Coordinates of N, CA and C in Angstrom, one line a residue:
F174 N -16.0 -4.6 27.3 CA -16.6 -3.8 26.2 C -17.7 -4.5 25.5
L175 N -17.5 -5.8 25.2 CA -18.5 -6.5 24.5 C -19.8 -6.7 25.3
K176 N -19.6 -6.9 26.6 CA -20.8 -7.1 27.5 C -21.6 -5.8 27.5
R177 N -20.9 -4.6 27.4 CA -21.6 -3.3 27.6 C -21.8 -2.6 26.2
K178 N -21.5 -3.3 25.1 CA -21.5 -2.6 23.8 C -22.8 -1.9 23.5
G179 N -24.0 -2.4 24.0 CA -25.2 -1.7 23.8 C -25.4 -0.4 24.4
E180 N -24.5 0.0 25.4 CA -24.5 1.3 26.0 C -23.9 2.4 25.2
Y181 N -23.1 2.0 24.2 CA -22.3 3.0 23.4 C -23.0 3.3 22.1
G182 N -23.2 4.6 21.9 CA -23.8 5.0 20.7 C -22.8 5.5 19.7
F183 N -21.6 5.8 20.1 CA -20.6 6.4 19.2 C -19.2 6.2 19.9
V184 N -18.2 5.9 19.1 CA -16.9 5.7 19.7 C -15.9 6.7 19.1
F185 N -15.0 7.3 19.9 CA -13.9 8.0 19.5 C -12.6 7.1 19.7
P186 N -12.1 6.5 18.6 CA -11.0 5.6 18.8 C -9.6 6.3 18.8
V187 N -9.3 6.9 20.0 CA -8.1 7.7 20.0 C -6.9 6.8 20.4
F188 N -6.7 5.8 19.6 CA -5.5 4.9 19.7 C -4.4 5.5 18.9
H189 N -3.2 5.0 19.1 CA -2.0 5.5 18.3 C -1.2 4.2 17.9
G190 N -0.9 4.2 16.7 CA -0.1 3.0 16.2 C -0.9 1.8 16.0
E191 N -0.2 0.6 16.3 CA -0.8 -0.7 16.0 C -2.1 -0.9 16.8
W192 N -3.1 -1.6 16.1 CA -4.4 -1.8 16.6 C -5.4 -0.6 16.5
G193 N -4.8 0.6 16.6 CA -5.7 1.7 16.5 C -5.6 2.4 15.1
E194 N -4.5 2.9 14.7 CA -4.3 3.5 13.4 C -4.3 2.6 12.3
D195 N -4.1 1.3 12.6 CA -4.0 0.3 11.4 C -5.4 -0.2 11.0
G196 N -6.4 0.3 11.7 CA -7.8 -0.1 11.3 C -8.4 -1.3 11.9
L197 N -7.6 -2.0 12.8 CA -8.2 -3.3 13.4 C -9.3 -3.0 14.3
V198 N -9.2 -2.0 15.2 CA -10.2 -1.7 16.2 C -11.4 -1.1 15.5
T199 N -11.2 -0.2 14.5 CA -12.3 0.4 13.8 C -13.1 -0.7 12.9
A200 N -12.4 -1.7 12.4 CA -13.0 -2.8 11.7 C -13.9 -3.6 12.6
F201 N -13.4 -3.8 13.8 CA -14.1 -4.5 14.8 C -15.4 -3.8 15.2
L202 N -15.3 -2.4 15.4 CA -16.5 -1.6 15.6 C -17.5 -1.7 14.5
K203 N -17.0 -1.8 13.3 CA -17.8 -1.9 12.1 C -18.7 -3.2 12.2
T204 N -18.0 -4.3 12.6 CA -18.7 -5.6 12.7 C -19.8 -5.5 13.8
L205 N -19.6 -4.7 14.8 CA -20.6 -4.6 15.9 C -21.7 -3.6 15.6
G206 N -21.5 -2.8 14.4 CA -22.5 -1.9 14.1 C -22.5 -0.6 14.9
I207 N -21.3 -0.3 15.5 CA -21.2 0.9 16.3 C -20.4 2.0 15.5
P208 N -21.1 3.1 15.3 CA -20.4 4.2 14.5 C -19.2 4.7 15.2
Y209 N -18.2 5.2 14.5 CA -17.0 5.7 15.1 C -16.5 7.0 14.3
A210 N -15.6 7.7 15.0 CA -15.0 8.9 14.4 C -13.8 8.6 13.6
F211 N -13.4 9.6 12.8 CA -12.3 9.5 11.9 C -12.5 8.6 10.7
S212 N -11.5 8.1 10.1 CA -11.6 7.5 8.7 C -12.1 6.1 8.8
P213 N -12.6 5.6 7.6 CA -13.0 4.2 7.5 C -11.8 3.3 7.9
F214 N -12.1 2.0 8.3 CA -11.0 1.1 8.7 C -10.0 0.9 7.5
A215 N -10.5 0.8 6.3 CA -9.6 0.5 5.1 C -8.6 1.7 4.9
T216 N -9.1 2.9 5.2 CA -8.1 4.0 5.1 C -7.0 4.0 6.1
H217 N -7.4 3.6 7.3 CA -6.4 3.5 8.4 C -5.3 2.4 8.0
A218 N -5.8 1.3 7.5 CA -4.9 0.2 7.0 C -4.0 0.7 5.9
L219 N -4.6 1.4 4.9 CA -3.8 1.9 3.8 C -2.7 2.8 4.3
C220 N -3.1 3.8 5.1 CA -2.1 4.8 5.5 C -1.0 4.3 6.4
M221 N -1.4 3.3 7.2 CA -0.4 2.7 8.1 C 0.7 2.0 7.3
D222 N 0.4 1.5 6.2 CA 1.3 0.7 5.3 C 2.0 1.7 4.4
K223 N 3.2 2.1 4.7 CA 3.9 3.2 4.0 C 4.1 2.8 2.5
S224 N 4.3 1.6 2.2 CA 4.5 1.2 0.8 C 3.2 1.4 0.0
W225 N 2.1 1.0 0.5 CA 0.8 1.3 -0.1 C 0.5 2.8 -0.2
A226 N 0.8 3.5 0.9 CA 0.5 4.9 0.9 C 1.3 5.7 -0.1
N227 N 2.6 5.3 -0.3 CA 3.5 5.9 -1.3 C 2.9 5.7 -2.7
A228 N 2.4 4.5 -2.9 CA 1.8 4.3 -4.3 C 0.6 5.1 -4.5
V229 N -0.3 5.3 -3.5 CA -1.4 6.1 -3.6 C -1.1 7.6 -3.8
A230 N -0.1 8.0 -3.0 CA 0.4 9.4 -3.2 C 0.9 9.7 -4.6
A231 N 1.7 8.8 -5.1 CA 2.3 9.0 -6.4 C 1.2 9.0 -7.5
A232 N 0.2 8.1 -7.3 CA -0.9 8.1 -8.3 C -1.7 9.4 -8.2
A233 N -1.7 10.0 -7.0 CA -2.5 11.3 -6.9 C -1.7 12.5 -7.3
G234 N -0.5 12.3 -7.8 CA 0.3 13.4 -8.4 C 1.3 14.0 -7.4
L235 N 1.4 13.4 -6.2 CA 2.4 14.0 -5.2 C 3.8 13.4 -5.5
R236 N 4.8 14.2 -5.2 CA 6.2 13.7 -5.2 C 6.4 12.9 -4.0
V237 N 7.1 11.7 -4.3 CA 7.4 10.8 -3.2 C 8.9 10.4 -3.3
P238 N 9.6 10.5 -2.2 CA 11.0 10.1 -2.2 C 11.1 8.7 -2.8
H239 N 12.2 8.4 -3.5 CA 12.4 7.1 -4.1 C 12.5 6.1 -3.0
S240 N 11.7 5.0 -3.0 CA 11.6 4.1 -1.9 C 11.6 2.7 -2.4
R241 N 12.0 1.8 -1.5 CA 12.0 0.4 -1.8 C 11.6 -0.4 -0.6
L242 N 10.8 -1.4 -0.8 CA 10.4 -2.3 0.3 C 11.4 -3.5 0.4
V243 N 11.9 -3.6 1.7 CA 12.9 -4.7 1.9 C 12.3 -5.7 2.9
R244 N 12.3 -6.9 2.5 CA 11.7 -7.9 3.4 C 12.7 -8.8 4.1
N245 N 13.9 -8.8 3.6 CA 15.0 -9.7 4.3 C 16.3 -9.2 3.9
Y246 N 17.4 -9.8 4.5 CA 18.7 -9.4 4.3 C 19.2 -9.8 2.9
D247 N 18.7 -10.9 2.3 CA 19.1 -11.3 1.0 C 18.7 -10.2 -0.1
D248 N 17.5 -9.6 0.1 CA 17.1 -8.5 -0.8 C 18.0 -7.3 -0.6
A249 N 18.4 -7.0 0.6 CA 19.2 -5.9 0.9 C 20.6 -6.0 0.3
K250 N 21.2 -7.2 0.3 CA 22.5 -7.4 -0.2 C 22.7 -7.1 -1.7
K251 N 21.6 -7.2 -2.4 CA 21.6 -6.9 -3.8 C 21.4 -5.4 -4.2
M252 N 21.1 -4.6 -3.2 CA 20.7 -3.2 -3.5 C 21.9 -2.3 -3.6
K253 N 21.9 -1.5 -4.6 CA 22.8 -0.4 -4.7 C 22.1 0.9 -4.3
L254 N 22.7 1.5 -3.3 CA 22.0 2.7 -2.7 C 22.8 4.0 -2.9
P255 N 22.1 5.1 -3.1 CA 22.7 6.4 -3.1 C 22.6 7.0 -1.7
F256 N 23.6 6.6 -0.8 CA 23.6 7.1 0.6 C 23.6 8.6 0.6
P257 N 23.0 9.2 1.7 CA 22.3 8.6 2.8 C 20.9 8.2 2.5
V258 N 20.4 7.2 3.3 CA 19.0 6.8 3.1 C 18.3 6.7 4.5
I259 N 17.0 6.8 4.5 CA 16.2 6.6 5.7 C 15.7 5.2 5.7
V260 N 15.8 4.5 6.8 CA 15.3 3.1 7.0 C 14.3 3.1 8.1
K261 N 13.1 2.6 7.8 CA 12.0 2.6 8.8 C 11.1 1.5 8.6
P262 N 10.4 1.1 9.7 CA 9.4 0.0 9.5 C 8.3 0.4 8.5
N263 N 7.9 -0.6 7.8 CA 6.8 -0.3 6.8 C 5.5 0.1 7.4
R264 N 5.2 -0.5 8.6 CA 3.9 -0.3 9.3 C 4.1 0.2 10.7
G265 N 5.2 1.1 10.8 CA 5.5 1.6 12.2 C 4.9 3.0 12.3
G266 N 5.2 3.6 13.5 CA 4.8 4.9 13.8 C 5.7 5.5 14.8
S267 N 5.5 6.9 15.1 CA 6.3 7.6 16.1 C 7.8 7.5 15.8
S268 N 8.2 7.3 14.6 CA 9.6 7.2 14.2 C 10.4 6.1 15.0
F269 N 9.6 5.1 15.5 CA 10.3 4.0 16.2 C 11.1 3.2 15.3
A270 N 12.3 2.8 15.6 CA 13.2 2.0 14.8 C 13.5 2.6 13.5
T271 N 13.5 4.0 13.4 CA 13.8 4.7 12.2 C 15.2 5.3 12.3
S272 N 16.0 5.1 11.2 CA 17.4 5.5 11.3 C 17.8 6.2 9.9
K273 N 18.8 7.0 10.0 CA 19.4 7.5 8.8 C 20.8 6.8 8.6
A274 N 20.9 6.2 7.5 CA 22.1 5.4 7.2 C 23.0 6.1 6.2
K275 N 24.3 6.3 6.6 CA 25.2 7.1 5.7 C 26.1 6.1 4.9
N276 N 26.1 4.8 5.2 CA 26.9 3.9 4.5 C 26.3 2.5 4.7
R277 N 26.9 1.5 4.0 CA 26.3 0.1 4.0 C 26.3 -0.5 5.4
R278 N 27.3 -0.3 6.2 CA 27.3 -0.9 7.5 C 26.1 -0.3 8.3
E279 N 25.9 1.0 8.3 CA 24.8 1.6 9.0 C 23.5 1.2 8.4
F280 N 23.5 0.9 7.1 CA 22.2 0.4 6.5 C 21.9 -0.9 7.0
L281 N 22.8 -1.8 7.1 CA 22.5 -3.2 7.6 C 22.1 -3.2 9.1
D282 N 22.8 -2.3 9.8 CA 22.4 -2.2 11.3 C 21.0 -1.6 11.4
A283 N 20.6 -0.7 10.5 CA 19.3 -0.1 10.6 C 18.2 -1.2 10.2
L284 N 18.6 -2.0 9.2 CA 17.7 -3.1 8.8 C 17.5 -4.0 10.0
E285 N 18.5 -4.4 10.7 CA 18.4 -5.3 11.8 C 17.5 -4.7 12.9
E286 N 17.6 -3.4 13.1 CA 16.7 -2.8 14.1 C 15.3 -2.9 13.7
V287 N 15.0 -2.7 12.5 CA 13.6 -2.9 12.0 C 13.1 -4.3 12.1
F288 N 13.9 -5.2 11.6 CA 13.5 -6.6 11.6 C 13.4 -7.2 13.0
T289 N 14.3 -6.8 14.0 CA 14.2 -7.4 15.3 C 13.4 -6.6 16.3
K290 N 13.5 -5.3 16.3 CA 12.7 -4.5 17.3 C 11.3 -4.3 16.8
A291 N 11.1 -3.9 15.5 CA 9.7 -3.6 15.0 C 9.1 -4.9 14.5
K292 N 9.9 -5.9 14.2 CA 9.4 -7.1 13.6 C 8.5 -6.8 12.4
D293 N 9.1 -6.1 11.4 CA 8.3 -5.6 10.3 C 9.2 -5.6 9.1
D294 N 8.6 -5.5 7.9 CA 9.4 -5.2 6.7 C 9.9 -3.7 6.8
A295 N 11.0 -3.4 6.0 CA 11.6 -2.1 6.1 C 11.3 -1.3 4.8
I296 N 11.1 0.0 4.9 CA 11.1 0.9 3.8 C 12.4 1.6 3.8
V297 N 13.1 1.5 2.7 CA 14.4 2.2 2.5 C 14.1 3.4 1.5
Q298 N 14.4 4.6 1.9 CA 13.9 5.7 1.2 C 15.0 6.7 1.1
E299 N 15.1 7.4 -0.1 CA 16.1 8.4 -0.3 C 15.9 9.5 0.8
F300 N 17.0 10.0 1.3 CA 17.0 11.1 2.3 C 16.8 12.4 1.6
V301 N 15.6 13.1 1.9 CA 15.3 14.4 1.3 C 15.9 15.4 2.2
D302 N 17.0 16.0 1.7 CA 17.7 17.0 2.5 C 16.9 18.3 2.5
G303 N 16.2 18.7 3.6 CA 15.4 19.9 3.6 C 14.7 20.0 4.9
E304 N 13.6 20.8 4.9 CA 12.8 21.1 6.1 C 11.6 20.2 6.2
E305 N 11.1 20.0 7.4 CA 10.0 19.1 7.6 C 8.7 19.9 8.0
Y306 N 7.6 19.6 7.4 CA 6.4 20.3 7.6 C 5.3 19.2 7.7
S307 N 4.2 19.7 8.4 CA 3.0 18.8 8.7 C 1.8 19.6 8.5
V308 N 0.8 19.0 7.8 CA -0.5 19.8 7.5 C -1.7 19.0 8.0
P309 N -2.3 19.5 9.1 CA -3.6 18.9 9.5 C -4.7 19.2 8.5
V310 N -5.5 18.2 8.2 CA -6.7 18.4 7.3 C -7.9 17.8 8.1
Y311 N -9.0 18.6 7.9 CA -10.3 18.0 8.6 C -11.5 18.3 7.7
G312 N -12.6 17.6 8.1 CA -13.8 17.9 7.4 C -14.4 16.6 6.7
P313 N -15.5 16.8 6.0 CA -16.0 15.6 5.2 C -15.2 15.3 4.0
A314 N -15.3 14.2 3.4 CA -14.5 13.7 2.3 C -14.6 14.7 1.1
E315 N -15.8 15.2 0.9 CA -16.0 16.0 -0.3 C -15.5 17.5 -0.1
A316 N -15.2 17.9 1.1 CA -14.8 19.3 1.3 C -13.8 19.4 2.4
P317 N -12.6 18.8 2.2 CA -11.6 18.9 3.3 C -11.0 20.3 3.3
E318 N -10.6 20.7 4.5 CA -10.0 22.0 4.7 C -8.7 21.8 5.4
A319 N -7.6 22.4 4.9 CA -6.3 22.3 5.4 C -6.2 23.4 6.5
L320 N -5.7 23.0 7.7 CA -5.5 23.9 8.8 C -4.1 24.5 8.6
P321 N -3.7 25.5 9.4 CA -2.4 26.1 9.2 C -1.2 25.1 9.2
V322 N -0.3 25.4 8.3 CA 0.9 24.5 8.2 C 1.8 24.5 9.4
M323 N 2.2 23.4 9.9 CA 3.2 23.3 11.0 C 4.6 23.0 10.5
H324 N 5.5 23.9 10.9 CA 6.9 23.8 10.5 C 7.7 23.1 11.7
V325 N 8.3 22.0 11.4 CA 9.0 21.3 12.5 C 10.4 21.8 12.5
K326 N 10.8 22.4 13.6 CA 12.1 23.0 13.8 C 13.0 21.9 14.5
L327 N 13.8 21.3 13.7 CA 14.7 20.2 14.3 C 15.8 20.8 15.1
I328 N 16.2 20.1 16.2 CA 17.2 20.6 17.1 C 18.3 19.6 17.2
R329 N 17.9 18.3 17.5 CA 18.9 17.3 17.8 C 19.4 16.6 16.6
S330 N 18.6 16.5 15.5 CA 19.0 15.7 14.3 C 18.6 16.5 13.1
D331 N 18.9 15.8 11.9 CA 18.4 16.4 10.6 C 17.2 15.7 10.0
F332 N 16.6 14.9 10.9 CA 15.3 14.4 10.5 C 14.5 14.1 11.7
F333 N 13.2 13.9 11.6 CA 12.2 13.9 12.7 C 12.3 12.5 13.4
D334 N 13.3 12.2 14.1 CA 13.4 10.8 14.7 C 12.7 10.8 16.0
Y335 N 12.9 9.6 16.7 CA 12.1 9.4 18.0 C 12.5 10.4 19.0
E336 N 13.9 10.7 19.1 CA 14.3 11.6 20.1 C 13.8 13.0 19.9
E337 N 13.8 13.4 18.6 CA 13.3 14.7 18.3 C 11.9 14.9 18.7
K338 N 11.1 13.8 18.6 CA 9.7 13.9 18.8 C 9.4 13.9 20.3
Y339 N 10.1 13.2 21.1 CA 9.7 12.9 22.5 C 10.6 13.4 23.6
L340 N 11.8 13.8 23.3 CA 12.7 14.3 24.4 C 12.4 15.8 24.6
S341 N 12.5 16.2 25.8 CA 12.2 17.6 26.1 C 13.0 18.6 25.4
D342 N 14.3 18.3 25.0 CA 15.1 19.2 24.3 C 15.1 18.9 22.8
G343 N 14.1 18.3 22.4 CA 14.0 18.0 20.9 C 13.3 19.1 20.2
S344 N 12.7 18.7 19.1 CA 12.1 19.7 18.1 C 11.0 20.6 18.7
G345 N 10.8 21.7 18.0 CA 9.7 22.5 18.3 C 8.8 22.6 17.0
E346 N 7.5 22.9 17.2 CA 6.6 23.0 16.1 C 6.1 24.4 16.0
V347 N 6.2 25.0 14.9 CA 6.0 26.5 14.7 C 4.9 26.6 13.6
F348 N 3.9 27.4 13.9 CA 2.8 27.8 13.0 C 3.0 29.2 12.5
G349 N 2.7 29.5 11.2 CA 2.7 30.8 10.8 C 4.0 31.4 10.2
D350 N 5.1 30.5 10.1 CA 6.3 31.0 9.6 C 6.6 30.5 8.2
T351 N 5.7 29.8 7.6 CA 5.9 29.2 6.2 C 5.5 30.2 5.1
Q352 N 6.3 30.4 4.1 CA 6.1 31.3 3.0 C 4.7 30.9 2.4
K353 N 4.0 31.9 1.9 CA 2.7 31.7 1.4 C 2.6 30.7 0.3
K354 N 3.5 30.8 -0.7 CA 3.4 29.9 -1.8 C 3.7 28.5 -1.4
L355 N 4.7 28.3 -0.5 CA 4.9 26.9 0.0 C 3.8 26.4 0.8
A356 N 3.2 27.2 1.7 CA 2.1 26.8 2.5 C 0.9 26.4 1.6
K357 N 0.7 27.1 0.5 CA -0.4 26.8 -0.5 C -0.1 25.5 -1.1
D358 N 1.2 25.2 -1.5 CA 1.5 24.0 -2.2 C 1.4 22.8 -1.2
L359 N 1.8 23.0 0.0 CA 1.7 21.9 1.0 C 0.2 21.6 1.3
S360 N -0.6 22.6 1.5 CA -2.0 22.5 1.7 C -2.7 21.7 0.6
S361 N -2.4 22.1 -0.6 CA -3.0 21.5 -1.8 C -2.6 20.0 -1.9
A362 N -1.3 19.7 -1.6 CA -0.9 18.3 -1.6 C -1.5 17.5 -0.5
A363 N -1.6 18.1 0.7 CA -2.3 17.4 1.8 C -3.7 17.1 1.5
R364 N -4.5 18.0 0.9 CA -5.9 17.7 0.6 C -6.0 16.7 -0.5
A365 N -5.0 16.7 -1.5 CA -5.1 15.7 -2.5 C -4.8 14.3 -1.9
M366 N -3.9 14.2 -1.0 CA -3.7 12.9 -0.4 C -4.8 12.4 0.5
W367 N -5.4 13.4 1.2 CA -6.6 13.1 2.0 C -7.7 12.5 1.2
E368 N -8.0 13.1 0.0 CA -9.0 12.6 -0.9 C -8.7 11.3 -1.5
A369 N -7.4 11.1 -1.9 CA -7.0 9.9 -2.5 C -7.1 8.7 -1.6
A370 N -6.7 8.9 -0.3 CA -6.7 7.9 0.7 C -8.1 7.6 1.3
G371 N -9.0 8.5 1.1 CA -10.4 8.3 1.6 C -10.5 8.7 3.1
C372 N -9.7 9.7 3.5 CA -9.7 10.1 4.9 C -11.0 10.8 5.3
R373 N -11.4 10.8 6.6 CA -12.6 11.5 7.1 C -12.2 12.1 8.4
G374 N -13.0 13.1 8.8 CA -12.8 13.7 10.1 C -11.6 14.5 10.3
I375 N -10.5 13.9 10.6 CA -9.2 14.6 10.7 C -8.1 13.7 10.5
A376 N -7.0 14.2 9.9 CA -5.8 13.5 9.7 C -4.7 14.5 9.5
R377 N -3.4 14.1 9.6 CA -2.3 15.0 9.4 C -1.4 14.4 8.4
V378 N -0.9 15.2 7.4 CA -0.1 14.7 6.3 C 1.3 15.4 6.5
D379 N 2.3 14.5 6.5 CA 3.7 15.0 6.7 C 4.5 15.0 5.4
F380 N 5.4 16.0 5.4 CA 6.2 16.3 4.2 C 7.6 16.7 4.5
R381 N 8.6 16.4 3.6 CA 9.9 17.1 3.6 C 9.9 18.0 2.4
V382 N 10.5 19.1 2.6 CA 10.6 20.1 1.5 C 12.0 20.3 1.1
R383 N 12.3 20.1 -0.2 CA 13.7 20.3 -0.7 C 13.6 21.3 -1.9
K384 N 14.3 22.4 -1.7 CA 14.3 23.5 -2.7 C 12.9 23.9 -3.1
G385 N 12.1 24.1 -2.1 CA 10.7 24.5 -2.3 C 9.7 23.5 -2.8
V386 N 10.2 22.2 -3.0 CA 9.3 21.2 -3.5 C 8.9 20.2 -2.4
P387 N 7.6 20.0 -2.1 CA 7.2 19.1 -1.1 C 7.3 17.6 -1.5
Y388 N 7.8 16.8 -0.6 CA 7.8 15.4 -0.9 C 7.0 14.7 0.2
F389 N 6.1 13.9 -0.2 CA 5.2 13.2 0.7 C 5.9 12.2 1.6
L390 N 5.6 12.2 2.9 CA 6.2 11.2 3.8 C 5.1 10.2 4.3
E391 N 4.1 10.7 4.9 CA 3.1 9.7 5.5 C 1.8 10.5 5.9
V392 N 0.7 9.7 6.1 CA -0.5 10.3 6.7 C -0.7 9.7 8.1
N393 N -1.0 10.5 9.0 CA -1.4 10.1 10.4 C -2.9 10.2 10.5
T394 N -3.6 9.0 10.5 CA -5.0 9.1 10.4 C -5.7 9.3 11.8
I395 N -4.9 9.1 12.9 CA -5.4 9.5 14.2 C -4.2 10.3 14.8
P396 N -4.0 11.6 14.4 CA -2.8 12.3 14.8 C -2.8 12.7 16.3
G397 N -1.6 12.8 16.8 CA -1.5 13.2 18.2 C -2.0 14.6 18.4

């Protein structure tokens, strides 16, 4: 690529996860002076880090599930938790090494999976008992437009885990079945997060909805 970089006038960085969505490749393109699609590299880095993204979402006025960043077992042993909780890598994607823990034993097992498989810090988050929705947003920074809301119909589990996403008998995604007020609230929250994070081009914002109230989960800056 470096030998041929002068042949490229524009790059579509359709990577997923580490190196792509975390901003490293786009930062590299920036140093080469090659323009690229989607968000600035700093936005990718921000949104890939769930702890940072949660802080930005809360500052933008979105509801965020109560969350804590856990870096080691010693920190975890001191925690008093209202089970169930969701445990996931802080900088992961595709629900890899993501678990729902209903008690302390499952919690410690879930942490071990994050620490050993994902080799990452863990986000421990209250489980929002409700439905899952996703809102694609596109356009320039000053005028983002929310596309129709996607309702994730879970089949195998009660949250959008790896199996739900990728197994053939897992979840389905439905457009057009979301009540108008909820769709409006979700779209407004998605645009607010887009603007707060500095997204460009296209991104997808994920939510859980409990009793009609959207809770922010994450931003996918290069969505599938």
